[in-house]
Amino acid sequence: MRYLKIEKDRTYEFLEKLKKYGKLYAPVKISDKFYLRKEIEDVKEIAFDYQRTLLPLKKYFLPTCEKMFDIDIEKNEYRENLEKIEPFVIFGAHACEIVGLRILDGVYLNVYPDIYYARRRKAGIIIGLSCLPDEYCFCNLRRTDFVDIGFDLFFHELPDGYLIRVGSQRGHEIVDENIELFKSVEQKDIDAFREFEERRQKSFKYQGSFDNIRYILELTANDRLWDEESEKCLGCGNCTMTCPTCRCYDVQDIPRINLKSGERIRFWDSCQFRSHGLVAGGHNFRETKKDRFFNRYVCKNSYFYPLGTSYCVGCGNCTYFCPANIDFQKNLDKIRSNYEVIHG
Ligand code: SF4
Ligand code: SF4
């Protein structure tokens, strides 16, 4: 891997140059509690120390709502929505989010490639940014706190700038085209990088691993915790909308008033909605709130074989944004200790 350094006072210059590669999106602070990733005009407004944004990275590749195709009933044809996707740059993706995107790639690219997702993925440049965990983060337990693939460039904070890892051909090109902004990495930078990584590891509230949690969950469907916690759940779906790896969508055909044409749209759906498990004939595969609640825990903890991790990357978003204060990580911990009391 190629390593470079950029000094702090040249970082904004580089961010400005990034705009020539496409629209620049990055996190900005919008209130005491919230950050939002949005298009950047003034690079000085970028927040480098954010923890999580209102919506995760997936919104750029899997929009909340999009037209899939137009239908013409008279001509008996459909036209896919293949409007040109302009190139864009995302600055400031955290490691767990990049792993999240790779999980979405596994779903949307690998077996039956989704053209809408694939075109956006091709158009997007991903620039990662190091971070320190807050009390909600448990990406260390998921082994997603450091990423070695899935980005074009990755910025690691140093006292006087950033150590940059180059992760793709496009990353090399961007660096080479702006080479006057970068320096070689010196031993003091490597020492500072190591010190930051040690500090990061020690800052996690939880230590250990969640490697066996998926097996434990499968055995605890009747645990009373699911009754108690699902009782508090409002069924709002915030946990799934803010999750970087939740990927379910619903599809609707919208006829035009002439009934001769129409369009098919898809939009984010949530397994926490009653309608999600409802099928023709009125049968519902997840009839109760408890069914839906438990399903999310099993789904997020299932093993995503291609990456050797679970579908949960440990970002803590679902807990942070839950209006009922339901703590996803704590529930997993409780269920694990319940199991250990019974069987340990
Ligand atoms: S965010 Fe909280 S209250 Fe809303 S559906 Fe998820 S667990 Fe339930
Ligand atoms: S389940 Fe919660 S902690 Fe895990 S990736 Fe989704 S939002 Fe993040």
CSV table of C-alpha atoms and ligand atoms in Angstrom, one decimal:
chain,number,residue,atom,x,y,z
A,1,MET,CA,0.0,0.0,0.0
A,2,ARG,CA,1.2,3.5,-0.7
A,3,TYR,CA,1.4,6.0,2.2
A,4,LEU,CA,1.6,9.8,2.0
A,5,LYS,CA,1.2,12.7,4.3
A,6,ILE,CA,-0.7,16.0,3.9
A,7,GLU,CA,-0.1,18.8,6.3
A,8,LYS,CA,-3.0,20.4,8.1
A,9,ASP,CA,-2.8,23.7,6.2
A,10,ARG,CA,-2.9,22.0,2.8
A,11,THR,CA,-5.8,19.8,3.6
A,12,TYR,CA,-8.4,22.4,2.7
A,13,GLU,CA,-6.6,23.0,-0.5
A,14,PHE,CA,-6.9,19.3,-1.3
A,15,LEU,CA,-10.6,19.3,-0.4
A,16,GLU,CA,-11.1,22.2,-2.7
A,17,LYS,CA,-9.3,20.3,-5.5
A,18,LEU,CA,-11.6,17.3,-4.9
A,19,LYS,CA,-14.5,19.3,-6.4
A,20,LYS,CA,-13.0,18.8,-9.9
A,21,TYR,CA,-13.7,15.1,-9.6
A,22,GLY,CA,-17.4,15.6,-8.9
A,23,LYS,CA,-19.8,17.0,-6.3
A,24,LEU,CA,-18.2,16.9,-2.9
A,25,TYR,CA,-20.2,15.4,0.0
A,26,ALA,CA,-19.0,15.5,3.6
A,27,PRO,CA,-20.4,15.7,7.1
A,28,VAL,CA,-21.4,19.0,8.6
A,29,LYS,CA,-22.7,19.9,12.1
A,30,ILE,CA,-26.3,21.0,12.0
A,31,SER,CA,-27.1,21.0,15.8
A,32,ASP,CA,-25.6,20.0,19.2
A,33,LYS,CA,-26.6,16.4,18.6
A,34,PHE,CA,-26.7,15.9,14.9
A,35,TYR,CA,-24.5,15.8,11.8
A,36,LEU,CA,-25.6,15.5,8.3
A,37,ARG,CA,-23.6,14.5,5.2
A,38,LYS,CA,-24.4,17.0,2.4
A,39,GLU,CA,-23.0,18.7,-0.6
A,40,ILE,CA,-20.1,21.0,0.3
A,41,GLU,CA,-19.5,24.4,-1.1
A,42,ASP,CA,-17.3,25.9,1.6
A,43,VAL,CA,-14.8,23.2,2.6
A,44,LYS,CA,-14.3,25.0,5.9
A,45,GLU,CA,-17.7,23.8,7.1
A,46,ILE,CA,-16.7,20.1,7.0
A,47,ALA,CA,-16.8,18.4,10.4
A,48,PHE,CA,-13.7,16.2,10.9
A,49,ASP,CA,-14.7,15.1,14.4
A,50,TYR,CA,-18.2,13.8,13.8
A,51,GLN,CA,-19.4,10.4,15.0
A,52,ARG,CA,-22.4,9.6,12.9
A,53,THR,CA,-24.7,11.3,10.4
A,54,LEU,CA,-28.5,11.4,10.3
A,55,LEU,CA,-28.5,9.0,7.4
A,56,PRO,CA,-25.7,6.6,6.6
A,57,LEU,CA,-23.5,6.4,3.5
A,58,LYS,CA,-25.9,4.1,1.8
A,59,LYS,CA,-28.2,7.0,0.8
A,60,TYR,CA,-25.8,7.9,-2.0
A,61,PHE,CA,-25.9,4.5,-3.6
A,62,LEU,CA,-29.4,3.4,-2.6
A,63,PRO,CA,-31.5,6.5,-2.5
A,64,THR,CA,-34.4,6.7,-0.1
A,65,CYS,CA,-36.7,6.7,-3.1
A,66,GLU,CA,-35.9,6.2,-6.8
A,67,LYS,CA,-37.7,5.5,-10.1
A,68,MET,CA,-36.7,2.2,-11.5
A,69,PHE,CA,-38.5,2.4,-14.9
A,70,ASP,CA,-41.3,3.9,-16.9
A,71,ILE,CA,-44.1,1.6,-18.1
A,72,ASP,CA,-45.9,2.2,-21.4
A,73,ILE,CA,-49.0,-0.1,-21.5
A,74,GLU,CA,-50.0,0.8,-25.1
A,75,LYS,CA,-46.6,0.0,-26.5
A,76,ASN,CA,-46.2,-2.9,-24.1
A,77,GLU,CA,-42.7,-1.7,-23.1
A,78,TYR,CA,-40.7,-0.4,-20.2
A,79,ARG,CA,-37.7,2.0,-20.1
A,80,GLU,CA,-35.2,1.7,-17.3
A,81,ASN,CA,-34.3,4.9,-15.5
A,82,LEU,CA,-30.7,5.2,-16.8
A,83,GLU,CA,-30.2,8.9,-16.5
A,84,LYS,CA,-26.5,9.8,-16.4
A,85,ILE,CA,-25.0,9.5,-12.9
A,86,GLU,CA,-22.6,12.4,-12.4
A,87,PRO,CA,-19.3,11.5,-10.6
A,88,PHE,CA,-19.2,12.4,-6.9
A,89,VAL,CA,-16.8,12.4,-4.0
A,90,ILE,CA,-17.6,11.4,-0.4
A,91,PHE,CA,-15.1,12.7,2.1
A,92,GLY,CA,-15.0,11.4,5.7
A,93,ALA,CA,-16.4,7.9,5.6
A,94,HIS,CA,-15.5,6.0,8.7
A,95,ALA,CA,-14.1,2.5,8.6
A,96,CYS,CA,-17.3,0.7,9.8
A,97,GLU,CA,-19.3,2.6,7.1
A,98,ILE,CA,-16.9,1.5,4.4
A,99,VAL,CA,-17.3,-2.1,5.6
A,100,GLY,CA,-21.1,-1.5,5.5
A,101,LEU,CA,-20.8,-0.4,1.9
A,102,ARG,CA,-18.9,-3.6,1.1
A,103,ILE,CA,-21.7,-5.6,2.6
A,104,LEU,CA,-24.2,-3.7,0.4
A,105,ASP,CA,-21.9,-4.5,-2.6
A,106,GLY,CA,-22.2,-8.2,-1.7
A,107,VAL,CA,-26.0,-7.9,-1.8
A,108,TYR,CA,-26.4,-5.5,-4.8
A,109,LEU,CA,-23.5,-6.4,-7.0
A,110,ASN,CA,-22.3,-10.0,-6.6
A,111,VAL,CA,-25.1,-12.4,-7.5
A,112,TYR,CA,-27.7,-10.4,-9.5
A,113,PRO,CA,-26.1,-7.0,-10.1
A,114,ASP,CA,-28.5,-4.1,-9.5
A,115,ILE,CA,-27.9,-1.6,-12.3
A,116,TYR,CA,-29.0,1.4,-10.3
A,117,TYR,CA,-26.7,0.6,-7.4
A,118,ALA,CA,-23.8,-0.4,-9.6
A,119,ARG,CA,-23.9,2.8,-11.6
A,120,ARG,CA,-23.8,4.9,-8.5
A,121,ARG,CA,-21.1,2.8,-7.0
A,122,LYS,CA,-18.9,3.3,-10.1
A,123,ALA,CA,-19.4,7.0,-10.0
A,124,GLY,CA,-18.5,7.5,-6.3
A,125,ILE,CA,-15.1,8.2,-4.9
A,126,ILE,CA,-14.7,7.2,-1.3
A,127,ILE,CA,-12.3,9.0,1.0
A,128,GLY,CA,-12.2,7.5,4.5
A,129,LEU,CA,-11.4,9.4,7.7
A,130,SER,CA,-10.1,8.0,11.1
A,131,CYS,CA,-12.2,8.5,14.2
A,132,LEU,CA,-12.3,7.8,17.9
A,133,PRO,CA,-15.3,5.9,19.3
A,134,ASP,CA,-18.0,7.3,21.5
A,135,GLU,CA,-20.1,5.4,24.0
A,136,TYR,CA,-22.3,3.9,21.3
A,137,CYS,CA,-19.6,2.4,19.1
A,138,PHE,CA,-18.7,-1.3,19.2
A,139,CYS,CA,-17.1,-1.7,15.7
A,140,ASN,CA,-14.1,-3.2,17.6
A,141,LEU,CA,-16.3,-6.2,18.6
A,142,ARG,CA,-17.3,-6.6,15.0
A,143,ARG,CA,-13.7,-6.2,13.7
A,144,THR,CA,-14.8,-3.4,11.4
A,145,ASP,CA,-12.9,-0.6,13.1
A,146,PHE,CA,-10.1,-0.7,10.6
A,147,VAL,CA,-10.6,-1.2,6.9
A,148,ASP,CA,-8.0,-2.2,4.3
A,149,ILE,CA,-10.1,-2.3,1.2
A,150,GLY,CA,-13.1,-0.5,-0.2
A,151,PHE,CA,-11.8,3.1,-0.3
A,152,ASP,CA,-9.9,5.3,-2.8
A,153,LEU,CA,-8.0,7.2,-0.1
A,154,PHE,CA,-8.1,7.0,3.7
A,155,PHE,CA,-7.1,9.9,6.0
A,156,HIS,CA,-5.6,9.1,9.4
A,157,GLU,CA,-5.3,11.9,11.8
A,158,LEU,CA,-1.9,13.1,12.9
A,159,PRO,CA,-1.0,16.0,15.2
A,160,ASP,CA,0.0,18.1,12.2
A,161,GLY,CA,-2.0,16.7,9.3
A,162,TYR,CA,-3.1,13.3,8.0
A,163,LEU,CA,-1.3,10.1,7.0
A,164,ILE,CA,-3.0,8.9,3.8
A,165,ARG,CA,-3.4,5.4,2.6
A,166,VAL,CA,-4.0,4.9,-1.1
A,167,GLY,CA,-6.5,2.1,-1.7
A,168,SER,CA,-7.3,2.1,-5.4
A,169,GLN,CA,-6.2,3.0,-8.9
A,170,ARG,CA,-8.4,6.0,-8.7
A,171,GLY,CA,-6.8,7.0,-5.4
A,172,HIS,CA,-3.4,6.8,-7.0
A,173,GLU,CA,-4.5,9.0,-9.9
A,174,ILE,CA,-6.0,11.6,-7.5
A,175,VAL,CA,-2.8,11.7,-5.5
A,176,ASP,CA,-0.6,11.9,-8.6
A,177,GLU,CA,-2.6,14.7,-10.1
A,178,ASN,CA,-2.2,16.8,-6.9
A,179,ILE,CA,1.2,15.5,-5.9
A,180,GLU,CA,2.5,19.0,-4.9
A,181,LEU,CA,0.2,18.9,-1.9
A,182,PHE,CA,1.7,15.7,-0.4
A,183,LYS,CA,4.8,14.8,1.4
A,184,SER,CA,6.6,11.5,2.2
A,185,VAL,CA,5.8,9.8,5.5
A,186,GLU,CA,8.5,10.1,8.1
A,187,GLN,CA,9.2,8.0,11.2
A,188,LYS,CA,7.5,10.6,13.5
A,189,ASP,CA,4.3,10.2,11.4
A,190,ILE,CA,4.4,6.5,11.7
A,191,ASP,CA,4.9,6.8,15.5
A,192,ALA,CA,1.9,9.2,15.7
A,193,PHE,CA,-0.2,6.9,13.6
A,194,ARG,CA,0.6,4.0,15.9
A,195,GLU,CA,-0.2,6.2,19.0
A,196,PHE,CA,-3.5,7.2,17.5
A,197,GLU,CA,-4.4,3.5,16.8
A,198,GLU,CA,-3.5,2.5,20.4
A,199,ARG,CA,-5.6,5.4,21.8
A,200,ARG,CA,-8.5,4.4,19.6
A,201,GLN,CA,-8.4,0.7,20.7
A,202,LYS,CA,-8.3,1.7,24.4
A,203,SER,CA,-11.2,4.2,23.9
A,204,PHE,CA,-13.8,1.6,23.2
A,205,LYS,CA,-16.3,1.1,26.0
A,206,TYR,CA,-16.6,-2.6,25.3
A,207,GLN,CA,-13.7,-5.0,24.7
A,208,GLY,CA,-13.8,-8.6,23.4
A,209,SER,CA,-15.6,-10.0,20.5
A,210,PHE,CA,-19.1,-10.8,19.3
A,211,ASP,CA,-18.0,-13.7,17.1
A,212,ASN,CA,-20.4,-16.3,18.7
A,213,ILE,CA,-23.4,-14.0,19.2
A,214,ARG,CA,-25.3,-15.2,16.2
A,215,TYR,CA,-25.4,-18.8,17.5
A,216,ILE,CA,-26.5,-17.7,20.9
A,217,LEU,CA,-29.3,-15.6,19.4
A,218,GLU,CA,-30.8,-18.4,17.5
A,219,LEU,CA,-31.1,-20.3,20.8
A,220,THR,CA,-32.9,-17.6,22.7
A,221,ALA,CA,-36.0,-16.8,20.7
A,222,ASN,CA,-38.1,-17.4,23.8
A,223,ASP,CA,-36.0,-15.3,26.1
A,224,ARG,CA,-38.2,-12.8,28.1
A,225,LEU,CA,-35.9,-10.0,27.1
A,226,TRP,CA,-37.6,-9.9,23.6
A,227,ASP,CA,-41.0,-9.5,25.3
A,228,GLU,CA,-39.7,-6.7,27.5
A,229,GLU,CA,-37.7,-4.8,24.9
A,230,SER,CA,-40.2,-5.2,22.0
A,231,GLU,CA,-42.9,-3.8,24.3
A,232,LYS,CA,-41.0,-0.5,24.5
A,233,CYS,CA,-40.4,-0.4,20.7
A,234,LEU,CA,-42.5,2.1,18.8
A,235,GLY,CA,-42.1,0.3,15.5
A,236,CYS,CA,-40.8,3.6,13.9
A,237,GLY,CA,-38.1,2.0,11.8
A,238,ASN,CA,-35.5,4.6,12.7
A,239,CYS,CA,-33.1,1.7,13.6
A,240,THR,CA,-33.2,0.3,10.1
A,241,MET,CA,-33.2,3.6,8.2
A,242,THR,CA,-30.1,4.8,10.1
A,243,CYS,CA,-28.3,1.4,9.8
A,244,PRO,CA,-25.5,1.4,7.1
A,245,THR,CA,-26.3,-2.2,6.1
A,246,CYS,CA,-30.1,-2.4,6.2
A,247,ARG,CA,-31.0,-2.8,2.6
A,248,CYS,CA,-34.7,-3.8,2.2
A,249,TYR,CA,-36.8,-1.8,-0.1
A,250,ASP,CA,-40.4,-1.8,-1.2
A,251,VAL,CA,-41.6,-1.4,-4.8
A,252,GLN,CA,-44.7,0.3,-6.0
A,253,ASP,CA,-46.2,0.8,-9.5
A,254,ILE,CA,-47.7,4.2,-9.9
A,255,PRO,CA,-50.1,4.5,-12.8
A,256,ARG,CA,-50.6,7.9,-14.5
A,257,ILE,CA,-54.1,9.3,-14.7
A,258,ASN,CA,-54.5,8.2,-18.3
A,259,LEU,CA,-54.0,4.6,-17.2
A,260,LYS,CA,-51.8,4.0,-20.2
A,261,SER,CA,-48.5,4.6,-18.6
A,262,GLY,CA,-46.9,4.7,-15.2
A,263,GLU,CA,-43.7,4.2,-13.3
A,264,ARG,CA,-42.2,1.8,-10.9
A,265,ILE,CA,-40.5,3.2,-7.9
A,266,ARG,CA,-38.7,1.7,-5.0
A,267,PHE,CA,-38.1,3.2,-1.5
A,268,TRP,CA,-36.5,2.1,1.7
A,269,ASP,CA,-38.6,-0.2,3.8
A,270,SER,CA,-38.1,-1.5,7.3
A,271,CYS,CA,-38.6,-4.9,8.8
A,272,GLN,CA,-40.0,-3.1,11.8
A,273,PHE,CA,-43.1,-2.1,9.8
A,274,ARG,CA,-46.1,-4.4,10.0
A,275,SER,CA,-46.5,-4.2,6.3
A,276,HIS,CA,-43.0,-5.6,5.6
A,277,GLY,CA,-44.0,-9.2,6.3
A,278,LEU,CA,-47.5,-8.9,4.9
A,279,VAL,CA,-48.2,-10.9,1.7
A,280,ALA,CA,-51.1,-11.4,-0.6
A,281,GLY,CA,-54.0,-13.1,1.1
A,282,GLY,CA,-53.4,-11.3,4.3
A,283,HIS,CA,-50.8,-13.7,5.8
A,284,ASN,CA,-48.1,-11.9,7.8
A,285,PHE,CA,-44.8,-13.7,8.3
A,286,ARG,CA,-44.0,-11.5,11.2
A,287,GLU,CA,-47.3,-10.7,12.7
A,288,THR,CA,-46.3,-9.3,16.1
A,289,LYS,CA,-44.0,-6.5,17.1
A,290,LYS,CA,-42.0,-9.0,19.0
A,291,ASP,CA,-41.5,-11.2,15.9
A,292,ARG,CA,-40.3,-8.1,14.0
A,293,PHE,CA,-38.1,-6.9,16.8
A,294,PHE,CA,-36.4,-10.3,17.2
A,295,ASN,CA,-36.0,-10.7,13.5
A,296,ARG,CA,-33.8,-7.6,13.3
A,297,TYR,CA,-31.4,-8.9,16.0
A,298,VAL,CA,-31.1,-12.2,14.1
A,299,CYS,CA,-30.7,-10.6,10.7
A,300,LYS,CA,-28.1,-8.1,11.8
A,301,ASN,CA,-26.1,-10.7,13.6
A,302,SER,CA,-26.1,-13.2,10.7
A,303,TYR,CA,-22.8,-14.0,9.2
A,304,PHE,CA,-21.9,-12.2,6.0
A,305,TYR,CA,-19.7,-14.9,4.5
A,306,PRO,CA,-17.7,-12.9,1.8
A,307,LEU,CA,-16.4,-10.5,4.5
A,308,GLY,CA,-16.2,-12.8,7.4
A,309,THR,CA,-18.2,-10.4,9.6
A,310,SER,CA,-21.9,-10.0,10.6
A,311,TYR,CA,-24.4,-7.7,8.9
A,312,CYS,CA,-24.0,-5.4,11.9
A,313,VAL,CA,-20.8,-3.3,11.7
A,314,GLY,CA,-21.1,-1.9,15.2
A,315,CYS,CA,-21.7,1.8,14.4
A,316,GLY,CA,-24.2,2.3,17.2
A,317,ASN,CA,-26.6,4.3,15.0
A,318,CYS,CA,-29.6,2.2,15.8
A,319,THR,CA,-29.2,2.9,19.5
A,320,TYR,CA,-28.3,6.6,19.1
A,321,PHE,CA,-31.3,7.3,17.0
A,322,CYS,CA,-33.9,5.1,18.8
A,323,PRO,CA,-36.6,7.3,20.3
A,324,ALA,CA,-37.4,4.6,22.8
A,325,ASN,CA,-33.8,4.4,24.1
A,326,ILE,CA,-33.5,0.7,23.2
A,327,ASP,CA,-29.8,-0.2,23.3
A,328,PHE,CA,-28.9,-2.7,20.7
A,329,GLN,CA,-25.5,-3.6,22.0
A,330,LYS,CA,-26.6,-3.8,25.6
A,331,ASN,CA,-29.4,-6.2,24.6
A,332,LEU,CA,-27.0,-8.4,22.8
A,333,ASP,CA,-24.8,-8.4,25.9
A,334,LYS,CA,-27.7,-9.2,28.1
A,335,ILE,CA,-28.9,-12.1,25.9
A,336,ARG,CA,-25.4,-13.5,25.9
A,337,SER,CA,-25.0,-13.3,29.7
A,338,ASN,CA,-28.5,-14.9,30.1
A,339,TYR,CA,-27.3,-17.7,28.0
A,340,GLU,CA,-24.1,-18.1,29.9
A,341,VAL,CA,-26.0,-18.2,33.3
A,342,ILE,CA,-28.3,-21.0,32.0
A,343,HIS,CA,-25.6,-23.0,30.2
A,344,GLY,CA,-22.3,-21.8,31.6
B,1,SF4,S1,-35.7,2.8,16.4
B,1,SF4,FE1,-36.2,1.9,18.4
B,1,SF4,S2,-38.4,2.3,18.6
B,1,SF4,FE2,-38.0,2.6,16.5
B,1,SF4,S3,-38.4,0.6,15.5
B,1,SF4,FE3,-36.2,0.6,16.1
B,1,SF4,S4,-36.0,-0.3,18.1
B,1,SF4,FE4,-38.2,0.3,17.8
B,2,SF4,S1,-27.5,-2.9,13.6
B,2,SF4,FE1,-27.2,-0.9,14.7
B,2,SF4,S2,-25.0,-1.0,15.3
B,2,SF4,FE2,-25.3,-2.6,13.8
B,2,SF4,S3,-24.7,-1.7,11.9
B,2,SF4,FE3,-26.9,-1.4,12.0
B,2,SF4,S4,-27.2,0.6,13.0
B,2,SF4,FE4,-25.0,0.0,13.3
